[in-house]
Coordinates of C-alpha atoms in Angstrom, one line a residue:
M287 CA -8.3 -15.3 -19.2
A288 CA -10.5 -17.9 -17.2
T289 CA -11.1 -19.8 -20.6
E290 CA -8.0 -19.8 -21.7
L291 CA -6.9 -21.3 -18.3
A292 CA -9.9 -23.7 -18.3
H293 CA -8.6 -25.4 -21.6
D294 CA -4.9 -25.1 -21.0
E295 CA -3.7 -28.6 -22.1
S296 CA -0.5 -28.4 -19.9
A297 CA -2.6 -28.4 -16.8
R298 CA -2.4 -31.5 -14.7
D299 CA -4.8 -34.2 -15.6
A300 CA -6.5 -31.9 -18.1
G301 CA -9.2 -34.3 -18.8
Q302 CA -10.0 -35.3 -15.2
Y303 CA -12.4 -32.4 -14.4
D304 CA -15.0 -30.5 -16.5
P305 CA -12.9 -27.3 -17.4
F306 CA -16.2 -25.2 -17.0
T307 CA -16.5 -26.3 -13.4
I308 CA -12.9 -25.4 -12.8
E309 CA -13.5 -21.9 -14.4
I310 CA -16.7 -21.6 -12.2
I311 CA -14.7 -22.3 -9.0
Q312 CA -11.8 -19.9 -10.0
N313 CA -14.3 -17.1 -10.7
A314 CA -16.2 -17.9 -7.3
L315 CA -12.9 -17.4 -5.4
Q316 CA -12.7 -13.8 -6.8
A317 CA -16.3 -13.2 -6.1
I318 CA -15.9 -14.5 -2.3
C319 CA -13.0 -12.1 -2.0
D320 CA -14.9 -9.2 -3.2
E321 CA -18.0 -10.1 -0.9
M322 CA -15.5 -10.1 2.3
F323 CA -14.2 -6.7 1.1
V324 CA -17.8 -5.3 1.0
A325 CA -18.8 -7.0 4.3
M326 CA -15.8 -5.4 6.1
R327 CA -16.3 -1.9 4.4
K328 CA -20.0 -1.8 5.3
T329 CA -19.4 -2.8 9.1
A330 CA -16.4 -0.9 10.0
M331 CA -16.7 2.2 12.4
S332 CA -13.5 4.0 11.1
A333 CA -13.8 6.1 8.1
I334 CA -10.2 5.1 7.1
I335 CA -11.7 1.7 6.4
Y336 CA -15.2 2.5 5.3
E337 CA -14.2 5.6 3.2
V338 CA -10.6 5.7 2.4
L339 CA -10.6 1.7 2.1
D340 CA -7.3 1.2 3.8
M341 CA -7.9 -2.6 3.9
G342 CA -7.6 -5.8 1.8
T343 CA -9.2 -9.3 1.7
A344 CA -7.6 -12.6 0.3
I345 CA -8.2 -16.3 0.1
V346 CA -5.1 -18.6 0.9
D347 CA -4.7 -22.3 0.2
P348 CA -4.0 -24.7 2.9
K349 CA -0.4 -24.5 2.2
G350 CA -0.2 -20.6 2.8
N351 CA -0.3 -19.7 -0.8
L352 CA -2.2 -16.9 -2.0
A353 CA -5.1 -18.4 -4.1
S354 CA -7.1 -15.3 -5.0
A355 CA -6.4 -11.5 -4.3
G356 CA -9.2 -9.4 -3.3
A357 CA -9.9 -5.8 -3.5
G358 CA -8.1 -3.2 -1.6
I359 CA -4.3 -2.1 -1.3
P360 CA -2.1 -4.4 -3.2
L361 CA 0.6 -4.3 -0.5
F362 CA -2.0 -5.5 2.0
V363 CA -3.5 -8.2 -0.3
A364 CA -0.3 -9.8 -1.4
G365 CA 1.0 -9.8 2.4
L366 CA -2.1 -12.0 3.7
D367 CA -0.7 -15.2 2.4
K368 CA 2.6 -14.6 4.4
A369 CA 0.6 -14.1 7.6
V370 CA -1.2 -17.1 7.2
L371 CA 2.0 -19.2 6.5
F372 CA 3.3 -17.8 9.5
M373 CA 0.3 -19.0 11.5
I374 CA 0.7 -22.5 10.0
R375 CA 4.0 -22.9 11.0
K376 CA 3.5 -21.2 14.3
C377 CA 0.6 -23.8 14.9
E378 CA 2.7 -26.7 13.8
E379 CA 5.8 -25.9 15.9
D380 CA 4.0 -24.9 19.3
G381 CA 1.5 -27.7 19.1
I382 CA -1.6 -25.3 18.7
E383 CA -4.6 -27.3 17.4
I384 CA -6.6 -25.3 14.8
E385 CA -10.3 -26.1 15.0
P386 CA -13.5 -25.2 13.0
G387 CA -14.6 -21.8 14.0
D388 CA -11.2 -20.3 15.1
V389 CA -10.2 -17.0 14.1
F390 CA -6.6 -15.8 14.5
V391 CA -5.4 -12.2 14.9
T392 CA -1.9 -10.7 14.2
N393 CA -0.3 -7.4 13.7
D394 CA 3.2 -7.8 14.8
P395 CA 6.0 -7.4 11.9
Y396 CA 8.1 -10.1 13.7
N397 CA 4.8 -12.5 14.0
G398 CA 3.2 -12.5 10.5
G399 CA 1.8 -8.9 10.3
V400 CA 4.4 -7.9 7.9
T401 CA 3.8 -4.2 8.0
H402 CA 3.3 -2.2 11.3
L403 CA 1.2 -2.5 14.4
N404 CA -1.6 -0.4 13.0
D405 CA -2.5 -3.1 10.4
V406 CA -4.3 -5.8 12.0
A407 CA -5.1 -9.0 10.1
F408 CA -7.7 -11.8 11.0
L409 CA -7.1 -15.1 9.7
M410 CA -9.7 -17.9 9.6
P411 CA -9.2 -21.6 8.6
V412 CA -12.1 -23.0 6.4
F413 CA -13.1 -26.7 7.3
V414 CA -15.3 -29.2 5.4
D415 CA -15.7 -32.5 6.7
G416 CA -12.7 -32.1 9.2
E417 CA -10.3 -30.8 6.4
I418 CA -8.8 -27.4 6.1
V419 CA -9.7 -26.6 2.5
A420 CA -8.6 -22.9 2.7
W421 CA -8.0 -19.5 4.7
T422 CA -9.9 -16.5 4.5
A423 CA -8.2 -13.5 5.5
D424 CA -8.4 -9.7 5.9
I425 CA -6.5 -6.7 7.2
A426 CA -7.1 -3.1 7.9
H427 CA -5.5 0.0 9.5
W428 CA -6.7 0.8 12.9
N429 CA -6.6 4.4 14.1
D430 CA -5.0 3.6 17.5
V431 CA -3.2 0.4 19.1
G432 CA -1.6 2.3 21.9
G433 CA 2.1 3.5 22.1
M434 CA 3.9 6.4 22.9
V435 CA 1.7 8.9 20.7
P436 CA -2.0 9.0 19.6
G437 CA -2.2 7.2 16.2
S438 CA 0.5 4.6 17.3
M439 CA 3.0 5.9 14.5
A440 CA 5.9 7.7 15.9
P441 CA 8.7 8.9 13.6
T442 CA 10.8 9.2 17.1
A443 CA 10.3 5.7 18.0
T444 CA 13.5 3.7 18.4
E445 CA 12.1 0.3 19.2
I446 CA 8.6 -1.5 18.6
F447 CA 7.6 -1.6 22.2
Q448 CA 6.9 2.2 21.8
E449 CA 4.5 1.7 19.0
G450 CA 1.6 -0.2 20.6
L451 CA 0.3 -3.4 21.4
R452 CA 1.4 -6.5 19.8
L453 CA -0.7 -9.4 18.6
P454 CA 1.7 -12.4 17.9
G455 CA -0.7 -14.7 16.0
V456 CA -3.2 -15.7 18.7
K457 CA -6.9 -16.9 18.8
I458 CA -9.4 -14.1 19.0
V459 CA -12.1 -16.6 18.5
A460 CA -11.5 -20.3 19.6
G461 CA -14.1 -22.8 18.4
G462 CA -16.7 -20.1 17.5
T463 CA -16.3 -18.6 20.9
P464 CA -14.9 -14.9 21.2
N465 CA -11.6 -14.5 23.6
E466 CA -13.3 -11.7 25.5
P467 CA -10.2 -11.2 28.0
L468 CA -8.0 -10.5 24.9
I469 CA -10.5 -8.1 23.3
E470 CA -10.6 -6.1 26.7
V471 CA -6.9 -6.1 26.7
M472 CA -6.7 -4.8 23.1
K473 CA -9.6 -2.1 24.2
I474 CA -7.9 -0.7 27.2
N475 CA -4.6 -0.3 25.3
S476 CA -6.2 2.0 22.7
R477 CA -7.0 5.7 23.1
M478 CA -10.1 5.0 20.9
P479 CA -11.6 1.7 22.3
D480 CA -14.9 2.1 20.7
F481 CA -13.6 2.4 17.3
L482 CA -11.2 -0.5 17.8
E483 CA -14.0 -3.0 18.9
G484 CA -16.2 -1.7 15.9
D485 CA -13.3 -2.3 13.4
L486 CA -12.3 -5.7 15.2
W487 CA -15.8 -7.2 14.7
A488 CA -16.0 -5.9 10.9
G489 CA -12.7 -8.0 10.4
I490 CA -14.0 -10.9 12.2
A491 CA -17.5 -10.9 10.1
A492 CA -15.5 -10.6 6.8
V493 CA -13.5 -13.6 7.2
R494 CA -16.6 -15.4 8.5
V495 CA -18.7 -14.6 5.5
G496 CA -15.9 -15.6 3.2
A497 CA -15.7 -19.1 5.2
R498 CA -19.4 -19.6 4.7
R499 CA -19.1 -19.0 1.0
L500 CA -16.3 -21.3 0.6
E501 CA -17.7 -24.0 2.4
G502 CA -20.9 -23.6 0.3
V503 CA -18.6 -23.7 -3.0
V504 CA -16.5 -27.0 -1.8
R505 CA -19.7 -28.8 -0.8
K506 CA -21.6 -28.1 -3.9
Y507 CA -18.6 -29.4 -6.3
G508 CA -16.5 -31.4 -3.9
A509 CA -13.1 -30.9 -2.3
P510 CA -10.8 -32.7 -5.0
I511 CA -12.0 -30.6 -7.8
F512 CA -11.9 -27.5 -5.5
R513 CA -8.3 -28.3 -4.7
E514 CA -7.4 -28.8 -8.3
A515 CA -9.0 -25.5 -9.3
M516 CA -6.8 -23.7 -7.1
E517 CA -3.7 -25.6 -8.3
R518 CA -4.6 -24.8 -11.7
Y519 CA -5.2 -21.1 -11.0
L520 CA -1.7 -20.8 -9.1
D521 CA -0.1 -22.7 -12.2
Y522 CA -1.5 -20.4 -14.6
G523 CA -0.3 -17.5 -12.5
E524 CA 3.0 -18.5 -12.8
R525 CA 2.9 -19.0 -16.5
M526 CA 1.7 -15.6 -16.9
T527 CA 5.0 -14.2 -15.3
R528 CA 7.6 -16.6 -17.1
E529 CA 6.0 -15.7 -20.4
A530 CA 6.2 -12.0 -19.7
L531 CA 9.8 -12.3 -18.7
K532 CA 10.8 -13.7 -22.1
D533 CA 9.9 -10.4 -23.4
L534 CA 11.9 -8.2 -21.0
P535 CA 15.2 -6.9 -21.3
K536 CA 17.5 -9.4 -19.9
G537 CA 20.6 -8.2 -17.8
R538 CA 22.0 -6.9 -14.5
F539 CA 20.8 -3.6 -13.5
T540 CA 21.6 -1.4 -10.2
Y541 CA 20.9 1.8 -8.9
R542 CA 21.6 3.6 -5.8
E543 CA 19.9 6.7 -4.6
E544 CA 20.3 8.9 -1.3
Q545 CA 17.2 9.4 0.9
D546 CA 15.8 12.6 2.6
S547 CA 17.3 11.0 5.8
G548 CA 20.9 10.9 4.3
L549 CA 20.9 7.2 4.1
V550 CA 21.8 5.7 0.4
Y551 CA 19.5 3.0 -0.5
G552 CA 20.6 0.4 -3.3
C553 CA 19.2 -2.4 -5.2
T554 CA 20.3 -4.9 -8.1
I555 CA 17.8 -6.4 -10.5
E556 CA 18.8 -9.6 -12.6
I557 CA 16.1 -10.2 -15.3
R558 CA 16.6 -13.8 -16.9
D559 CA 14.5 -15.7 -19.2
D560 CA 12.7 -17.5 -16.3
T561 CA 13.8 -15.6 -13.1
F562 CA 13.4 -12.2 -11.8
I563 CA 16.2 -11.6 -9.0
V564 CA 16.0 -8.6 -6.7
D565 CA 19.1 -8.3 -4.3
V566 CA 19.0 -5.5 -1.5
R567 CA 21.5 -6.8 0.6
D568 CA 23.9 -3.9 0.4
N569 CA 21.8 -1.6 2.5
P570 CA 22.6 0.5 5.8
P571 CA 21.9 -1.1 9.3
E572 CA 18.6 -0.7 10.7
P573 CA 17.9 3.1 11.6
G574 CA 15.0 4.5 14.0
P575 CA 11.7 4.0 12.8
Y576 CA 12.5 3.4 9.0
N577 CA 12.8 -0.3 9.0
I578 CA 10.6 -2.8 7.2
S579 CA 10.3 -6.4 7.9
R580 CA 11.4 -8.9 5.2
D581 CA 8.1 -9.8 4.2
A582 CA 7.3 -6.1 3.6
S583 CA 10.4 -5.9 1.8
L584 CA 9.6 -8.8 -0.5
L585 CA 6.1 -7.2 -1.0
A586 CA 7.7 -4.2 -2.8
A587 CA 9.5 -6.7 -5.1
Q588 CA 6.6 -8.4 -5.9
L589 CA 4.4 -5.5 -6.8
L590 CA 7.2 -4.1 -9.2
L591 CA 7.4 -7.9 -10.7
K592 CA 3.6 -7.9 -11.4
A593 CA 3.8 -4.2 -12.8
V594 CA 6.7 -5.1 -15.3
S595 CA 5.3 -8.6 -16.1
D596 CA 1.6 -8.5 -16.4
P597 CA -0.4 -5.7 -14.5
R598 CA -3.7 -7.2 -15.2
P599 CA -6.0 -7.9 -12.2
I600 CA -5.4 -11.6 -12.1
C601 CA -3.1 -12.2 -9.2
N602 CA -2.2 -15.3 -6.9
G603 CA 0.9 -16.7 -5.5
G604 CA 1.9 -18.5 -8.6
N605 CA 2.6 -15.0 -10.2
F606 CA 5.7 -14.6 -7.8
R607 CA 7.1 -18.2 -8.2
P608 CA 9.9 -17.0 -10.6
L609 CA 10.8 -14.2 -8.1
Q610 CA 14.1 -14.8 -6.0
F611 CA 14.7 -12.1 -3.3
F612 CA 17.9 -11.5 -1.0
T613 CA 18.1 -9.5 2.0
K614 CA 20.7 -9.3 4.8
K615 CA 19.7 -9.5 8.4
G616 CA 20.1 -6.4 10.5
T617 CA 19.7 -3.8 7.7
V618 CA 17.1 -1.3 7.0
F619 CA 15.0 -3.9 4.7
D620 CA 15.3 -7.0 7.1
P621 CA 15.6 -5.7 10.7
E622 CA 16.1 -7.5 14.0
E623 CA 13.9 -7.4 16.8
P624 CA 13.1 -4.9 18.3
A625 CA 13.6 -2.3 15.6
A626 CA 10.6 -0.1 15.3
H627 CA 8.2 -0.2 12.2
G628 CA 5.8 2.6 12.8
V629 CA 6.5 4.5 9.7
Y630 CA 7.4 1.4 7.3
Y631 CA 5.0 2.8 4.7
E632 CA 7.5 5.2 3.8
T633 CA 10.3 3.0 3.6
V634 CA 8.6 0.3 1.5
L635 CA 7.4 3.2 -0.8
R636 CA 11.1 4.3 -1.0
L637 CA 12.2 0.8 -1.9
Y638 CA 9.4 0.3 -4.2
D639 CA 10.2 3.5 -6.1
L640 CA 14.1 2.7 -6.2
L641 CA 13.5 -0.6 -7.9
W642 CA 11.0 0.9 -10.4
R643 CA 13.7 3.7 -11.0
C644 CA 16.3 1.0 -11.4
L645 CA 14.4 -0.4 -14.3
A646 CA 12.4 2.7 -15.5
S647 CA 15.4 3.8 -18.2
H648 CA 15.2 0.2 -19.6
L649 CA 11.3 0.0 -19.7
P650 CA 10.2 3.4 -20.7
E651 CA 6.7 2.0 -22.2
M652 CA 6.0 0.4 -18.9
L653 CA 7.3 2.5 -16.2
P654 CA 6.6 6.3 -16.2
A655 CA 8.9 8.8 -14.4
G656 CA 8.8 9.3 -10.7
H657 CA 5.7 10.0 -8.7
H658 CA 5.2 11.6 -5.4
A659 CA 6.1 8.1 -4.0
S660 CA 5.0 9.0 -0.4
M661 CA 2.1 8.0 1.6
C662 CA 2.1 11.4 3.0
A663 CA 0.3 9.8 6.1
T664 CA -1.2 12.7 8.1
V665 CA -2.2 12.2 11.8
L666 CA -4.6 15.0 13.2
G667 CA -6.3 14.6 16.7
G668 CA -7.3 16.1 19.9
I669 CA -10.4 16.4 21.9
H670 CA -13.4 17.1 19.8
P671 CA -15.2 20.6 20.7
D672 CA -18.6 19.2 20.4
T673 CA -18.5 15.8 22.1
G674 CA -15.4 16.0 24.4
R675 CA -14.4 12.6 22.9
P676 CA -10.6 12.0 21.7
Y677 CA -10.5 11.8 18.0
T678 CA -7.4 10.7 15.8
I679 CA -7.7 10.7 11.9
V680 CA -5.0 9.1 9.9
E681 CA -5.3 10.2 6.2
P682 CA -2.9 9.3 3.2
Q683 CA -2.7 12.0 0.7
L684 CA -3.2 12.1 -2.9
G685 CA -0.1 13.3 -5.1
G686 CA 1.0 13.5 -8.9
W687 CA 2.4 10.6 -11.0
G688 CA 5.1 11.1 -13.6
G689 CA 4.7 11.6 -17.4
H690 CA 5.4 8.7 -19.9
P691 CA 6.0 8.5 -23.7
A692 CA 2.0 8.2 -24.1
G693 CA 1.0 11.2 -22.2
D694 CA 1.0 13.3 -19.0
G695 CA 1.1 11.9 -15.7
S696 CA -2.1 11.4 -13.6
S697 CA -2.9 14.1 -11.0
A698 CA -4.2 13.5 -7.3
V699 CA -3.8 9.8 -7.3
F700 CA -2.7 7.6 -4.4
S701 CA 1.0 6.4 -4.3
G702 CA 2.4 3.3 -5.9
F703 CA 1.1 0.4 -3.6
H704 CA -2.2 2.1 -2.5
G705 CA -4.5 0.7 -5.2
L706 CA -8.3 1.1 -4.5
T707 CA -8.3 3.7 -2.1
F708 CA -9.9 7.2 -1.8
N709 CA -9.5 10.4 0.1
C710 CA -11.7 10.7 3.1
P711 CA -14.6 13.2 1.9
A712 CA -14.6 16.6 3.8
E713 CA -18.1 16.0 5.0
I714 CA -17.1 13.1 6.8
N715 CA -13.9 14.6 8.2
E716 CA -15.6 17.6 9.4
A717 CA -18.5 15.7 10.9
R718 CA -16.4 13.1 12.7
N719 CA -13.4 15.1 13.7
G720 CA -12.5 18.5 15.3
L721 CA -11.4 20.2 12.3
F722 CA -12.7 21.9 8.8
V723 CA -11.6 21.4 5.4
D724 CA -11.0 24.7 4.0
R725 CA -9.3 23.8 0.6
L726 CA -8.5 20.7 -1.6
E727 CA -7.1 21.8 -5.1
L728 CA -4.1 20.8 -7.3
N729 CA -0.7 21.9 -6.3
P730 CA 0.5 25.0 -8.1
D731 CA 4.0 24.7 -7.5
P732 CA 6.2 24.4 -10.6
G733 CA 8.0 21.1 -11.2
G734 CA 7.4 18.0 -13.4
E735 CA 7.8 20.0 -16.8
G736 CA 8.8 17.9 -19.9
R737 CA 7.4 16.7 -23.3
E738 CA 4.8 14.9 -21.5
R739 CA 4.6 16.6 -17.9
G740 CA 4.2 15.1 -14.5
G741 CA 0.7 15.0 -13.2
K742 CA -0.2 17.5 -10.3
G743 CA 0.0 17.0 -6.6
I744 CA -2.7 18.6 -4.1
R745 CA -2.9 21.5 -1.8
A746 CA -5.1 20.8 1.3
D747 CA -5.7 23.0 4.3
Y748 CA -7.2 21.5 7.4
R749 CA -8.3 24.2 10.0
V750 CA -8.0 22.9 13.6
R751 CA -11.3 23.5 15.9
A752 CA -9.8 21.8 19.1
Q753 CA -7.8 24.0 21.7
D754 CA -5.2 21.4 22.1
G755 CA -4.7 19.7 18.6
F756 CA -1.8 17.8 17.4
L757 CA -0.1 16.7 14.2
T758 CA 2.3 13.5 13.4
C759 CA 3.5 13.2 10.1
F760 CA 6.6 11.7 8.1
Y761 CA 6.7 12.7 4.3
T762 CA 9.5 11.4 2.1
R763 CA 10.5 13.1 -1.1
S764 CA 10.6 16.3 0.5
R765 CA 14.4 16.9 -0.1
F766 CA 14.6 14.8 -3.4
P767 CA 11.7 15.5 -5.6
P768 CA 10.2 12.8 -7.9
W769 CA 12.7 12.1 -10.7
G770 CA 12.1 13.1 -14.4
L771 CA 12.9 10.5 -17.1
A772 CA 14.3 11.0 -20.7
G773 CA 15.1 14.8 -20.0
G774 CA 12.0 15.7 -18.2
R775 CA 12.5 17.9 -15.3
D776 CA 12.0 16.7 -11.7
G777 CA 8.7 17.2 -10.0
S778 CA 8.1 18.9 -6.8
P779 CA 8.4 17.9 -3.0
N780 CA 5.9 16.9 -0.5
Y781 CA 5.8 19.0 2.7
V782 CA 3.5 20.6 5.4
E783 CA 3.0 24.1 6.7
I784 CA 1.6 25.1 9.7
R785 CA 0.0 28.5 9.1
R786 CA -0.7 29.8 12.8
T787 CA -3.4 32.5 13.8
D788 CA -0.7 35.1 14.4
G789 CA 0.5 34.7 10.6
T790 CA 3.6 32.8 11.3
V791 CA 4.4 29.7 8.8
E792 CA 6.5 26.8 9.6
R793 CA 7.4 24.1 7.0
H794 CA 8.0 20.4 8.1
A795 CA 8.2 17.0 6.5
E796 CA 8.3 15.0 9.9
V797 CA 7.0 16.0 13.3
T798 CA 5.7 13.9 16.2
N799 CA 2.7 14.9 18.3
F800 CA 3.4 18.6 17.1
G801 CA 0.9 21.0 19.1
L802 CA -1.6 22.8 17.4
G803 CA -3.9 25.7 18.4
Q804 CA -7.6 26.3 17.6
G805 CA -7.6 28.1 14.4
D806 CA -4.4 27.0 13.2
V807 CA -4.3 25.6 9.8
V808 CA -2.3 22.8 8.5
R809 CA -1.7 22.8 5.0
I810 CA -0.6 19.6 3.0
V811 CA 1.3 20.0 -0.2
T812 CA 2.1 16.8 -2.2
G813 CA 4.5 16.6 -5.0
N814 CA 4.0 17.0 -8.9
G815 CA 5.2 13.9 -10.8
G816 CA 8.4 13.9 -12.9
G817 CA 8.4 15.0 -16.4
Y818 CA 9.0 12.7 -19.4
G819 CA 11.2 13.9 -22.4
D820 CA 12.7 17.3 -23.4
P821 CA 10.3 20.2 -22.4
K822 CA 11.3 21.9 -25.6
E823 CA 9.4 19.3 -27.6
R824 CA 5.9 19.7 -26.1
P825 CA 3.5 20.9 -28.2
R826 CA 2.7 24.7 -28.0
D827 CA -1.0 23.9 -27.9
A828 CA -0.4 21.6 -25.0
V829 CA 1.6 24.5 -23.3
A830 CA -1.0 26.9 -23.7
D831 CA -3.9 24.6 -22.2
D832 CA -1.5 24.1 -19.2
I833 CA -1.6 27.9 -19.0
R834 CA -5.2 28.3 -19.4
N835 CA -5.8 25.5 -16.9
G836 CA -3.8 27.0 -14.2
Y837 CA -1.1 24.3 -14.4
L838 CA 1.5 26.4 -15.6
T839 CA 2.3 30.2 -15.1
E840 CA 3.3 32.3 -18.3
G841 CA 6.7 33.0 -16.5
R842 CA 7.6 29.5 -16.2
A843 CA 6.4 28.7 -19.6
R844 CA 8.8 31.0 -20.9
E845 CA 11.5 29.7 -18.6
V846 CA 11.1 26.2 -19.2
Y847 CA 9.5 25.7 -22.5
G848 CA 10.7 29.1 -24.3
Y849 CA 7.0 29.7 -24.8
D850 CA 5.9 33.3 -25.6
A851 CA 2.5 33.6 -25.0
A852 CA 2.1 37.0 -27.0
S853 CA 3.3 35.2 -30.2
Q854 CA 1.9 31.9 -29.3
S855 CA 5.3 30.4 -30.4
V856 CA 8.2 28.7 -29.2
T857 CA 11.5 30.7 -29.3
D858 CA 15.0 29.3 -28.8
T859 CA 15.9 30.9 -25.7
L860 CA 16.9 27.5 -24.2

């Protein structure tokens, strides 16, 4: 990639700068993003950051364009340029002076945060000789920022004021001096102030590391060539997308789908030779907590465009220049203040999956059948029985991905926008929190059969140690399971079971601050992905392997595949 980019004769002033120096600078941008990621991971206090990696880093150019995407959740990384652009505009409009050593903080979907109040972004301008040459940025999920329930994500919220402390793009560090009163306000609004403070300084440390490294690069090579390297990198990202668009099927594609809530979401995608148009204006008014900001909606469209154009890890703002995106104010994908955003992650996944499904039958070689398509974020908390301290964990869950023409779907993988994240190890969960992890296995529920079967979700059991514990969760794809493709069977739903000590079992997909007693078990079940192709076409040795590996019972094999284990043959019973 870099050599192709460095020698591209269509780049501006191709002979003005040494192409190898350009290449070195471009690779340095990526290396600096990665170092920021490591710095944040190693200094954070919360396991959702240092173990799950619910975070992201990026470098943004002085105009607010994503210059280099770092590691972490793609949805986070691709949103940091929007946060920086908001900050630049706010400072210009309000006459706020941006100075060396400043660090800004935002978490507000209406003020540059793009997601929800738990996701806190730090933005730092990088100065060299009095001029801003770039911004460093990072974002991570914090366990609790106040609001009506522990964990700050309430499926029952009706307005953003119920969801916690809003930080509308303000200086948390001014000229190198921390804003201690603001930090105290943030801490006193959280049920977990020690964790908040630890994660806060991890975020600030990461952008500072990135700023020092960028300053070193600019001083070594000079500001003019540094700017040229960023511009060429953005231009290269644009060319990657436009070249890929030429090979995609052209036309106007639409899809509408009922959601678990009863709402119907719709989209239109139009693919032209040099433009990718996404229109989500025809959607319902903003309801309850299901909203996502326009920027977050745009992220879903950007991720899909990247997936179908060039999914390689090279990513910057130039990749998305061919995208045109349309929303309507006052709808679920572009709400008006003060609509709630706490469970935005499920709605943005619903939009991402909707766009995916809209194109899947037209691009079967690129897009598999439906996956579990829910973060299945599970908030568990209470008072730790050993330390007496409040604890709250927020854990996304693994699930099954859909089958595709080249093979079976992946098992136990995070949802579509989650990227480089991991489940929290049982040892960390048990040491830090008031619970035991009794079980983590693949989901044995039927569903997702096909010529290529869907991957398996998981079944996990958390046993509560606290006397007065609680659960908050909001799972989608609980009524309508992951969709099959080309004749494949649908997958299985996402849900939670509360298994009480008295033997009663309750099944849920959405609860808020739900009471748990000591010894109760929270069983998490995530969906199997959809199947691809007619199940009758699955090779019999693959069916036998599924039975042998516990993915499939003999009864289900007979019912769906027409498989007779006794004769090791496929019958014509279907």
